[in-house]
Coordinates of C-alpha atoms in Angstrom, one line a residue:
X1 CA -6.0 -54.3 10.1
X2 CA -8.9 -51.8 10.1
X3 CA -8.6 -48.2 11.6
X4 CA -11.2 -47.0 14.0
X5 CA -13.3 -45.0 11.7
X6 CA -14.1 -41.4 13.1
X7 CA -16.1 -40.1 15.7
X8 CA -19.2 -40.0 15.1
X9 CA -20.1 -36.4 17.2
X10 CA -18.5 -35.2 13.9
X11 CA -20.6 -36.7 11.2
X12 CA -23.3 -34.3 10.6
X13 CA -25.9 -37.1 9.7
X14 CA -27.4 -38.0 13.1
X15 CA -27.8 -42.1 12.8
X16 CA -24.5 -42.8 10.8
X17 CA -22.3 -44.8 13.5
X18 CA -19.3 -46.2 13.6
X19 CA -19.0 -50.3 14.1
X20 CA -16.4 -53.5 13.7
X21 CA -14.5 -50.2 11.9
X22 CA -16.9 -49.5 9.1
X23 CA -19.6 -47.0 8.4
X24 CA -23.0 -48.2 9.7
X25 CA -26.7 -46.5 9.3
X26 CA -29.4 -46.9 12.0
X27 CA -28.3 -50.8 12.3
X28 CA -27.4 -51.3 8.5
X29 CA -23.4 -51.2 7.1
X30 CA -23.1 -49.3 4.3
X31 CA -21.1 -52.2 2.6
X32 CA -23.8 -54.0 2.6
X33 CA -26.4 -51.6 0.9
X34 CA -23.9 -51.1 -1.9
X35 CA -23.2 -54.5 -2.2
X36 CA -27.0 -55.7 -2.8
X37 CA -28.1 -52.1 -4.4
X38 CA -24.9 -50.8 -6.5
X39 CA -23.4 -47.4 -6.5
X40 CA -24.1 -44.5 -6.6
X41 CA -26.9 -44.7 -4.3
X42 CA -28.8 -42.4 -2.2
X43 CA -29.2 -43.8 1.0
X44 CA -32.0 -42.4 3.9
X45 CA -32.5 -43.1 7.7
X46 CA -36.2 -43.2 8.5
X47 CA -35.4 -43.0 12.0
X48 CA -33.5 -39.2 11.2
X49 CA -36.8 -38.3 9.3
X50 CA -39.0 -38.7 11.9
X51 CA -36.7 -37.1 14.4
X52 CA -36.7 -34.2 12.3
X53 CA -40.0 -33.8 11.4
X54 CA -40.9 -34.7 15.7
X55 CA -38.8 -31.6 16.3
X56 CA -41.1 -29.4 14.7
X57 CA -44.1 -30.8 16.0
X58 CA -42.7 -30.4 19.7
X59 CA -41.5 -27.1 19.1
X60 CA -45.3 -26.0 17.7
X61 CA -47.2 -28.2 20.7
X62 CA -50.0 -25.9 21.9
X63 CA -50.2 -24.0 19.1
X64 CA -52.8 -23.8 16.3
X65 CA -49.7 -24.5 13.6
X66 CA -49.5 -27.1 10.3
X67 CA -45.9 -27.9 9.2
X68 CA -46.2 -28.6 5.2
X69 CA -43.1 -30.5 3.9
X70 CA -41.1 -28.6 1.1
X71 CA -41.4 -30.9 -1.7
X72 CA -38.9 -29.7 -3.7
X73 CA -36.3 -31.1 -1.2
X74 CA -37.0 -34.5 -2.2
X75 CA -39.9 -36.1 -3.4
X76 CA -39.7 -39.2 -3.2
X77 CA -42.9 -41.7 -2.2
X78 CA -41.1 -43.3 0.1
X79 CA -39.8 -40.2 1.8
X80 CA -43.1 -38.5 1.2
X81 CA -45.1 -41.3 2.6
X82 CA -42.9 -41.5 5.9
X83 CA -44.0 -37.3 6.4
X84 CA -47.7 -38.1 5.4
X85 CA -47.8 -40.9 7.9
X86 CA -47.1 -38.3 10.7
X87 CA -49.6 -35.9 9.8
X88 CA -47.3 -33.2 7.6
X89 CA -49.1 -31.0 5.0
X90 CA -46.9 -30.0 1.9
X91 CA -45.5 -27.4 -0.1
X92 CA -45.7 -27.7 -3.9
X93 CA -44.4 -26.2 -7.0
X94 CA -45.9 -27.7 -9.5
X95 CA -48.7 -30.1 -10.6
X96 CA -45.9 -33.1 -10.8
X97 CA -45.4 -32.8 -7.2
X98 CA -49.0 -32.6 -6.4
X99 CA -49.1 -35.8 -7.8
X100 CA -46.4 -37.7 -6.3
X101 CA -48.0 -36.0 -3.0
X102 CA -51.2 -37.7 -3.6
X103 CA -49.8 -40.8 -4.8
X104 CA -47.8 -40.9 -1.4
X105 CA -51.1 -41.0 0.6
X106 CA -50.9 -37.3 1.4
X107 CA -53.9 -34.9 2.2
X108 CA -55.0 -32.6 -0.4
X109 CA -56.7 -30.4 1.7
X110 CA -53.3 -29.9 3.7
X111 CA -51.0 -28.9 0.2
X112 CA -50.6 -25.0 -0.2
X113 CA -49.4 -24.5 -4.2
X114 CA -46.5 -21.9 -4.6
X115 CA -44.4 -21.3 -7.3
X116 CA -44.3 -17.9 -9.8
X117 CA -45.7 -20.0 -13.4
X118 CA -48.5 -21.6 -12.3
X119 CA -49.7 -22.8 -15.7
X120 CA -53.7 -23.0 -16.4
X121 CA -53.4 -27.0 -16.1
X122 CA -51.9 -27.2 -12.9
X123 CA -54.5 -24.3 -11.2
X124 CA -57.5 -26.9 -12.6
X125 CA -55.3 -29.8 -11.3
X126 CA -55.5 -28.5 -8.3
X127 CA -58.2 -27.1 -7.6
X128 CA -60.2 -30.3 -8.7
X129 CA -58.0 -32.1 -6.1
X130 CA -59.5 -29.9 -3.1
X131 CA -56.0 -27.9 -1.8
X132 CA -56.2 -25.8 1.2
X133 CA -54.6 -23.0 -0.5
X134 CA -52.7 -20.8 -3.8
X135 CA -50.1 -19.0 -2.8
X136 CA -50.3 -16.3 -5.3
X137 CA -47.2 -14.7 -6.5
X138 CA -48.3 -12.0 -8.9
X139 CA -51.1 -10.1 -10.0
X140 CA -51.2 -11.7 -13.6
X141 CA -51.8 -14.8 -11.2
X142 CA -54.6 -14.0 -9.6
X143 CA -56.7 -13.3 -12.7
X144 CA -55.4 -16.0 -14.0
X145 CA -56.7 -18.3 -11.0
X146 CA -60.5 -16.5 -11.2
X147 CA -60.7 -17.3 -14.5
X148 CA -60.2 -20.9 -14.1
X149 CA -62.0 -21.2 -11.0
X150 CA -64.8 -19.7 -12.4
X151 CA -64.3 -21.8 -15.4
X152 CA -65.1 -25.1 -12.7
X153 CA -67.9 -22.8 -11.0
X154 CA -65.4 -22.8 -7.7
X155 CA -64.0 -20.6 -5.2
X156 CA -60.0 -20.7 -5.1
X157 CA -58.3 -20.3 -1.8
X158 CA -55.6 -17.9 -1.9
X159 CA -52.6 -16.1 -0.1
X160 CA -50.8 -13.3 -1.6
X161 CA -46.6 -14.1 -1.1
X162 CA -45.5 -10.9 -0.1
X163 CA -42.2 -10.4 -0.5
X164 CA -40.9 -8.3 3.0
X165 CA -37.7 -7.0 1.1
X166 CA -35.4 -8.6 4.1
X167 CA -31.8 -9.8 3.4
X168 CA -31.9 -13.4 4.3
X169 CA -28.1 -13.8 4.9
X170 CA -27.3 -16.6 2.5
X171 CA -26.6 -17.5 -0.7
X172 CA -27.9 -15.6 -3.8
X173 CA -29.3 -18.3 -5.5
X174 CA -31.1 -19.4 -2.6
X175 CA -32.7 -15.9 -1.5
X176 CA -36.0 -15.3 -2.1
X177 CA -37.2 -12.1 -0.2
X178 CA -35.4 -9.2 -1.7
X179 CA -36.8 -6.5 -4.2
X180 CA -34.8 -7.8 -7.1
X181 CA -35.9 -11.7 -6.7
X182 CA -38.3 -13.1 -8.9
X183 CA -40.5 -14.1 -5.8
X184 CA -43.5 -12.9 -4.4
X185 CA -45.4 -9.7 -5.0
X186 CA -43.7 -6.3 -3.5
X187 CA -44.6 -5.4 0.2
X188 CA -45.6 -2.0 -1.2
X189 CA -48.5 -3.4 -3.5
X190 CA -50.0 -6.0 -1.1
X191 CA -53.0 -4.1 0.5
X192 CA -54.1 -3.1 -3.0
X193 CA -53.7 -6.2 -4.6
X194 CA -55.5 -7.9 -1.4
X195 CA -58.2 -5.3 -2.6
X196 CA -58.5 -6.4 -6.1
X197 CA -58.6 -10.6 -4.9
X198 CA -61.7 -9.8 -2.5
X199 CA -63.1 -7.8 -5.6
X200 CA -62.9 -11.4 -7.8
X201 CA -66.1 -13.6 -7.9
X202 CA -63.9 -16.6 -7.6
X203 CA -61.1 -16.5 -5.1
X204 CA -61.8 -16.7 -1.5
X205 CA -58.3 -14.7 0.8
X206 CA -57.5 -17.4 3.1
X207 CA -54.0 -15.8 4.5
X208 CA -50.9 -14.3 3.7
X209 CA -47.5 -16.2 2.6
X210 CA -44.0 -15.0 3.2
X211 CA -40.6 -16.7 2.3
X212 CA -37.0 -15.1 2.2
X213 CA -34.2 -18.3 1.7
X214 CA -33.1 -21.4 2.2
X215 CA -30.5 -22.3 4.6
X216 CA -31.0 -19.9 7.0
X217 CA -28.8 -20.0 10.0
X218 CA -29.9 -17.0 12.1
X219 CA -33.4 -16.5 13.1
X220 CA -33.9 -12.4 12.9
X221 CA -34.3 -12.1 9.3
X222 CA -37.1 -14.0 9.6
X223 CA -38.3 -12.7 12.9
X224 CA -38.3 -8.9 10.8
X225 CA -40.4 -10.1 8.6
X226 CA -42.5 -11.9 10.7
X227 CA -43.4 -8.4 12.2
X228 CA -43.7 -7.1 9.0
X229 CA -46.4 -10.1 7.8
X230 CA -48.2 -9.1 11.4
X231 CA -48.8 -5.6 10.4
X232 CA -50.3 -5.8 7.1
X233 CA -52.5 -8.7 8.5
X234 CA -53.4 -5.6 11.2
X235 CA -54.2 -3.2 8.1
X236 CA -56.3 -6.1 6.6
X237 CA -58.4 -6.9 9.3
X238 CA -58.9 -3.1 9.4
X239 CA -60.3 -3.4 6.2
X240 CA -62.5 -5.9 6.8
X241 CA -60.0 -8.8 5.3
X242 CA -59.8 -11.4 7.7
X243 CA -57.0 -13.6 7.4
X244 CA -57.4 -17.5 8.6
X245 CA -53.7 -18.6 8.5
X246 CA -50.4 -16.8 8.7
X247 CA -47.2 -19.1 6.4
X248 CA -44.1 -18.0 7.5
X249 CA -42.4 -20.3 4.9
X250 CA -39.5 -22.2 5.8
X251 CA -35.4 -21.8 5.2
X252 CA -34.0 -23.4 8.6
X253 CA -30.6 -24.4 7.8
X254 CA -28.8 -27.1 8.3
X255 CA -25.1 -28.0 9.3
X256 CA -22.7 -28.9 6.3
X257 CA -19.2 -28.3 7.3
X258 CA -19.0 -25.7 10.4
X259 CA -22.4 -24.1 10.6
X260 CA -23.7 -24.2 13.5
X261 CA -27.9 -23.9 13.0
X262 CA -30.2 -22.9 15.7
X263 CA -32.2 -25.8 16.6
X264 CA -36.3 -25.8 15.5
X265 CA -37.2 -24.2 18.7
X266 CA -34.9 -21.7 19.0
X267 CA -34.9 -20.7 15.3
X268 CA -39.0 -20.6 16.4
X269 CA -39.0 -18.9 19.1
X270 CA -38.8 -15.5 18.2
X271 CA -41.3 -16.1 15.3
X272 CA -43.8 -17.1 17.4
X273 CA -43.4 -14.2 20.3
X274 CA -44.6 -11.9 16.7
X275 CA -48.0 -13.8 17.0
X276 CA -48.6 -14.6 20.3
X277 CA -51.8 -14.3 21.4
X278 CA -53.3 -14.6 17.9
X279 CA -56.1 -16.4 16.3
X280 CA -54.8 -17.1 12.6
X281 CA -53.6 -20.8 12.7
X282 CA -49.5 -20.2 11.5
X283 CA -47.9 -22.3 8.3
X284 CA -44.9 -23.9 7.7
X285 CA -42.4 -24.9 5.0
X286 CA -39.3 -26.2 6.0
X287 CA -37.6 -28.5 3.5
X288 CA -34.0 -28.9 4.0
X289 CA -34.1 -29.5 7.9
X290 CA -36.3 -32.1 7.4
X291 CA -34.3 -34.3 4.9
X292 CA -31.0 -32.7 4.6
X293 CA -29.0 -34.7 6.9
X294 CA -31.0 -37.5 7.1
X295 CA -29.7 -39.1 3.6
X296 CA -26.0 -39.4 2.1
X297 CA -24.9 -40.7 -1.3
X298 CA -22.6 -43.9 -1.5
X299 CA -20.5 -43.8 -4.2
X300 CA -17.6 -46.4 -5.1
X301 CA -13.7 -45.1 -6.4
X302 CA -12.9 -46.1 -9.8
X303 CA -9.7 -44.6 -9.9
X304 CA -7.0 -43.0 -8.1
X305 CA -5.1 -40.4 -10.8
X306 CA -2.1 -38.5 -9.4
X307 CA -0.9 -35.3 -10.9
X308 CA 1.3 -32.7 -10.5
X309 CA -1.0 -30.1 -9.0
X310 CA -3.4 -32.3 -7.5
X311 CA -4.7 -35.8 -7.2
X312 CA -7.9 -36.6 -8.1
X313 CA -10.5 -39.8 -6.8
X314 CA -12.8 -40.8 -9.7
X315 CA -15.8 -41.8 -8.6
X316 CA -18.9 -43.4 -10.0
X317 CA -21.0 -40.8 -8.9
X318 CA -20.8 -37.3 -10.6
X319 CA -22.2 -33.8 -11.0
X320 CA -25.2 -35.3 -12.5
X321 CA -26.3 -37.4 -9.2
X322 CA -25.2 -34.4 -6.9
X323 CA -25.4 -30.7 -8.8
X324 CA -25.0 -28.8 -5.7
X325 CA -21.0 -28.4 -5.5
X326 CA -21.0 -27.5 -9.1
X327 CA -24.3 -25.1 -8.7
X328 CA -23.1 -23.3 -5.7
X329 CA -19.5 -24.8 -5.0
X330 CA -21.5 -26.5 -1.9
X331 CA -19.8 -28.4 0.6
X332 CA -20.2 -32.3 1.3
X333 CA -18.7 -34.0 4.1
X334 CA -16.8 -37.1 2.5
X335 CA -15.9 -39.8 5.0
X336 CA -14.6 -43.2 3.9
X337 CA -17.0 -46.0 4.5
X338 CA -14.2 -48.7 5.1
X339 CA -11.2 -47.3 7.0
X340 CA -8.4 -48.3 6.7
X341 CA -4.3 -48.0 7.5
X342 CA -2.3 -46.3 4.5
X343 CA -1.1 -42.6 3.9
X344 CA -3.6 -40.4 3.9
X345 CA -3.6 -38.0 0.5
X346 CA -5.0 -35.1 -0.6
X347 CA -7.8 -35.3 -3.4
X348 CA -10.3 -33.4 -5.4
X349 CA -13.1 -35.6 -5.3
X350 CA -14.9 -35.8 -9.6
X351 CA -16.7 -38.0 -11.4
X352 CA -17.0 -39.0 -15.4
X353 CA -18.9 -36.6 -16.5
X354 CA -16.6 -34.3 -19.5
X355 CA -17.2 -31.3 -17.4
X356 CA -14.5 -29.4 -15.1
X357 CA -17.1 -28.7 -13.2
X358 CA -17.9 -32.2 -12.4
X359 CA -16.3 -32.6 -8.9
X360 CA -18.4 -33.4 -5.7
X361 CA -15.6 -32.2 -3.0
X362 CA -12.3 -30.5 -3.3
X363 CA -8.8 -31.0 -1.0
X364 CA -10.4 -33.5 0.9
X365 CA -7.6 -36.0 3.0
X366 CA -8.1 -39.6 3.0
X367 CA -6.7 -43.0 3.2
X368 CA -7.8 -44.8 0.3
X369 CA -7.3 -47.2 -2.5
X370 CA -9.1 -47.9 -5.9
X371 CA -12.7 -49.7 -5.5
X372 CA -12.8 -48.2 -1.9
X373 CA -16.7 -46.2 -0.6
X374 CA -17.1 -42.9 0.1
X375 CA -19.9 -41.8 2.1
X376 CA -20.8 -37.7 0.6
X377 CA -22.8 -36.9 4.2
X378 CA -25.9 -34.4 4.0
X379 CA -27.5 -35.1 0.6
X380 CA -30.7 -35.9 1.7
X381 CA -32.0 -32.5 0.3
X382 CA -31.6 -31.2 -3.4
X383 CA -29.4 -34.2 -4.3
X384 CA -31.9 -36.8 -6.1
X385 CA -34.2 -33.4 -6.9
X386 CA -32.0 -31.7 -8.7
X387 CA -30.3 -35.0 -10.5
X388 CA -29.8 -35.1 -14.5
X389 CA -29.3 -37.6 -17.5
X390 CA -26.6 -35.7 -18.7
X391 CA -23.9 -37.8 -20.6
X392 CA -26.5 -40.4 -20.9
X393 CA -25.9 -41.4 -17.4
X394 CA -29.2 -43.3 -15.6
X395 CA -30.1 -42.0 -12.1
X396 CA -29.1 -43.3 -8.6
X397 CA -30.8 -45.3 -6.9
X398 CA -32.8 -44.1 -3.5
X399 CA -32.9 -46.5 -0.3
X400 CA -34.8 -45.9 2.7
X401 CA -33.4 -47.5 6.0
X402 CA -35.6 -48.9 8.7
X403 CA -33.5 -50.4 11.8
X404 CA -31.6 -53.2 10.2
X405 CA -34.0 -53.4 6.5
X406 CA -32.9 -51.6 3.6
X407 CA -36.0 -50.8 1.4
X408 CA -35.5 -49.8 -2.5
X409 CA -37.5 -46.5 -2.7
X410 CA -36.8 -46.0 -6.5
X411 CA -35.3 -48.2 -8.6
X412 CA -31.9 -47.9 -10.7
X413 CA -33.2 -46.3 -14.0
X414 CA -31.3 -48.8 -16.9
X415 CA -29.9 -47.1 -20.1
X416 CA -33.3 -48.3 -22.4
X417 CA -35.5 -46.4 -20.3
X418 CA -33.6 -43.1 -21.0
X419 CA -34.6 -43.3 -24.7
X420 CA -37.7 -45.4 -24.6
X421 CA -39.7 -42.6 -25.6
X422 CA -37.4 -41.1 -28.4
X423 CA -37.4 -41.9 -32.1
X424 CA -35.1 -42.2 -34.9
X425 CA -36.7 -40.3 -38.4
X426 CA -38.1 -42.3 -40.8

């Protein structure tokens, strides 16, 4: 007989439910998306995306304000057609992305370009394609970008990234505002480097760009910088450098485990008391809250191995599909898809890969048997992104769910198509 499976006020994923004891999304059983698409699969809620992305729009309402999807999060059409359906503009890192943007049915004219290589190729891939704006990171860059513009007898919108030297609170790898990041150009050379972009032929200063980290959980980091951004735009202005738009980035964190995230408008809130009463129409760049806990990966157990330290659950999914608990020793919420009775066991969670580092979840109890599904919660953001053919090992699968249809958003990638474009010497 089934158990009931948990509550689900504890599953961080907002339309994963409980029913007839299994694991359901929006109105779909996870079963049954394994069972017609294999594992591992990612697996998305359209309904959780648009939630997301509506609570952004309510908490801007009445102000002059464009939220631009971080790309990097997950690009996927179908996940980037969903945002470009609902008006989002978009942040991009590279000309690949600009594509898939584009190819998605998004705006040109709403994608701001950051990023700290912009190569020659991508700045005329751009700027052919009509973006709103650069977001320049050094000064090497911004001769760079005259040069080319010149070159196709344009003007090149730009922002200069400032970097506001603010501890973000969070991981290293994911802080992006500090002197000793790679990021941005230092607070301290801004004004004269603002100087030297009105002094080129070809660049036209559109605004001013600022973005300290990724899964921010407290809003006055941000809100310092915020003020910080507001008095150089002051000192601009005084100059005769009038800014048009004000990107505050993006960062918002979400919950994992036990965080505990400020929702949109209250991590907002404080932001926006900076500018109030402002002209300059203010940017946005969240990634992670917008996709982050609106997909999960399905994977299936291939073995259960016992040992005399630990017990381990091989699973068909691996470091490879999901780098993020190897990269930063991340965790994933791992609930089991179909309940059931049985002694519940402690197990580190790992995949095939020959790695050590290839586990997904450590210590984590359950009550399972061999063939069983695990459900790894909140891997809508950096999981597909961020995925690998190492060990020769084809890519996931993505789903989209709509209500009660399941549609295939990328394809299993087979074995051949890994090596297609390689050749053996003659």
């Amino acid at each position: 007989m089934n158990a009931p499976a948990p509550r689900p006020a504890s599953w961080p994923v907002p339309t994963l439910n409980a029913r007839e004891g299994a694991l359901w999304i929006e109105d779909l059983p996870l079963a049954e998306i394994a069972a017609r698409f294999g594992t591992p699969t990612y697996v998305y809620s359209k309904a959780a995306l648009e939630a997301a992305f509506g609570a952004w729009q309510q908490a801007l309402a009445g102000r002059r304000a464009l939220v631009c999807y971080a790309v990097k999060a997950n690009s996927n059409l179908g996940i980037l057609s969903v945002f470009a359906r609902l008006g989002a503009g978009f942040d991009i890192v590279s000309g690949g992305e600009l594509a898939r943007v584009l190819a998605a049915g998004g705006r040109a004219d709403k994608v701001v370009f950051s990023g700290v290589g912009k190569t020659r190729a991508e700045m005329r891939q751009a700027l052919e394609a009509g973006i709103r704006c650069f977001n320049v990171e050094s000064a090497a860059e911004l001769e760079h970008l005259n040069a080319v513009a010149g070159e196709l007898d344009q003007r090149a919108p730009i922002a200069l990234r400032v970097n506001p030297d603010v501890d973000p609170k969070t991981h290293p790898y994911i802080s992006t505002g500090l002197k000793g990041n790679k990021f941005g150009v230092a607070f301290a050379d801004a004004l004269a480097l603002y100087r030297r972009a009105a002094a080129l032929p070809n660049l036209r200063i559109s605004g001013v760009a600022c973005h300290i980290g990724s899964q921010l959980l407290d809003p006055a980091p941000m809100a310092e910088a915020a003020q910080k951004l507001r008095d150089l735009v002051d000192r601009l202005a005084a100059e005769g450098i009038v800014l048009e738009h004000i990107d505050l980035g993006g960062g918002l964190g979400i919950r994992y485990r036990d965080e505990t995230p400020p929702a949109v408008a209250d991590y907002l809130a404080p932001l926006l008391a900076v500018f109030d009463g402002r002209s300059e129409e203010l940017c946005f760049e969240p990634g992670r809250s917008l996709v982050g806990n609106a997909g999960l990966l399905l994977t299936r157990i291939e073995y259960l191995k016992p040992g005399e330290t630990k017990n381990f659950a091989i699973v068909d999914a691996a470091m490879n599909d999901l780098a993020r608990p190897a990269l930063y020793d991340a965790w994933h919420e791992v609930v089991e898809v179909n309940p059931h009775a049985g002694a519940a066991v402690e197990y580190d969670i790992v995949g095939p890969i020959c790695e050590s580092g290839d586990f997904l979840a450590r210590a984590r109890t359950l009550a399972v048997t061999e063939g069983d599904l695990l459900a790894i919660l909140s891997a809508g953001a950096y999981g597909m992104t961020m995925s690998s053919n190492y060990n020769t090992r084809p890519r996931a699968a993505e789903v989209i769910v709509d209500g009660d249809q399941a549609h295939a958003v990328r394809q299993r990638e087979t074995v051949a198509e890994l090596f297609a474009a390689e050749r053996t010497l003659p």
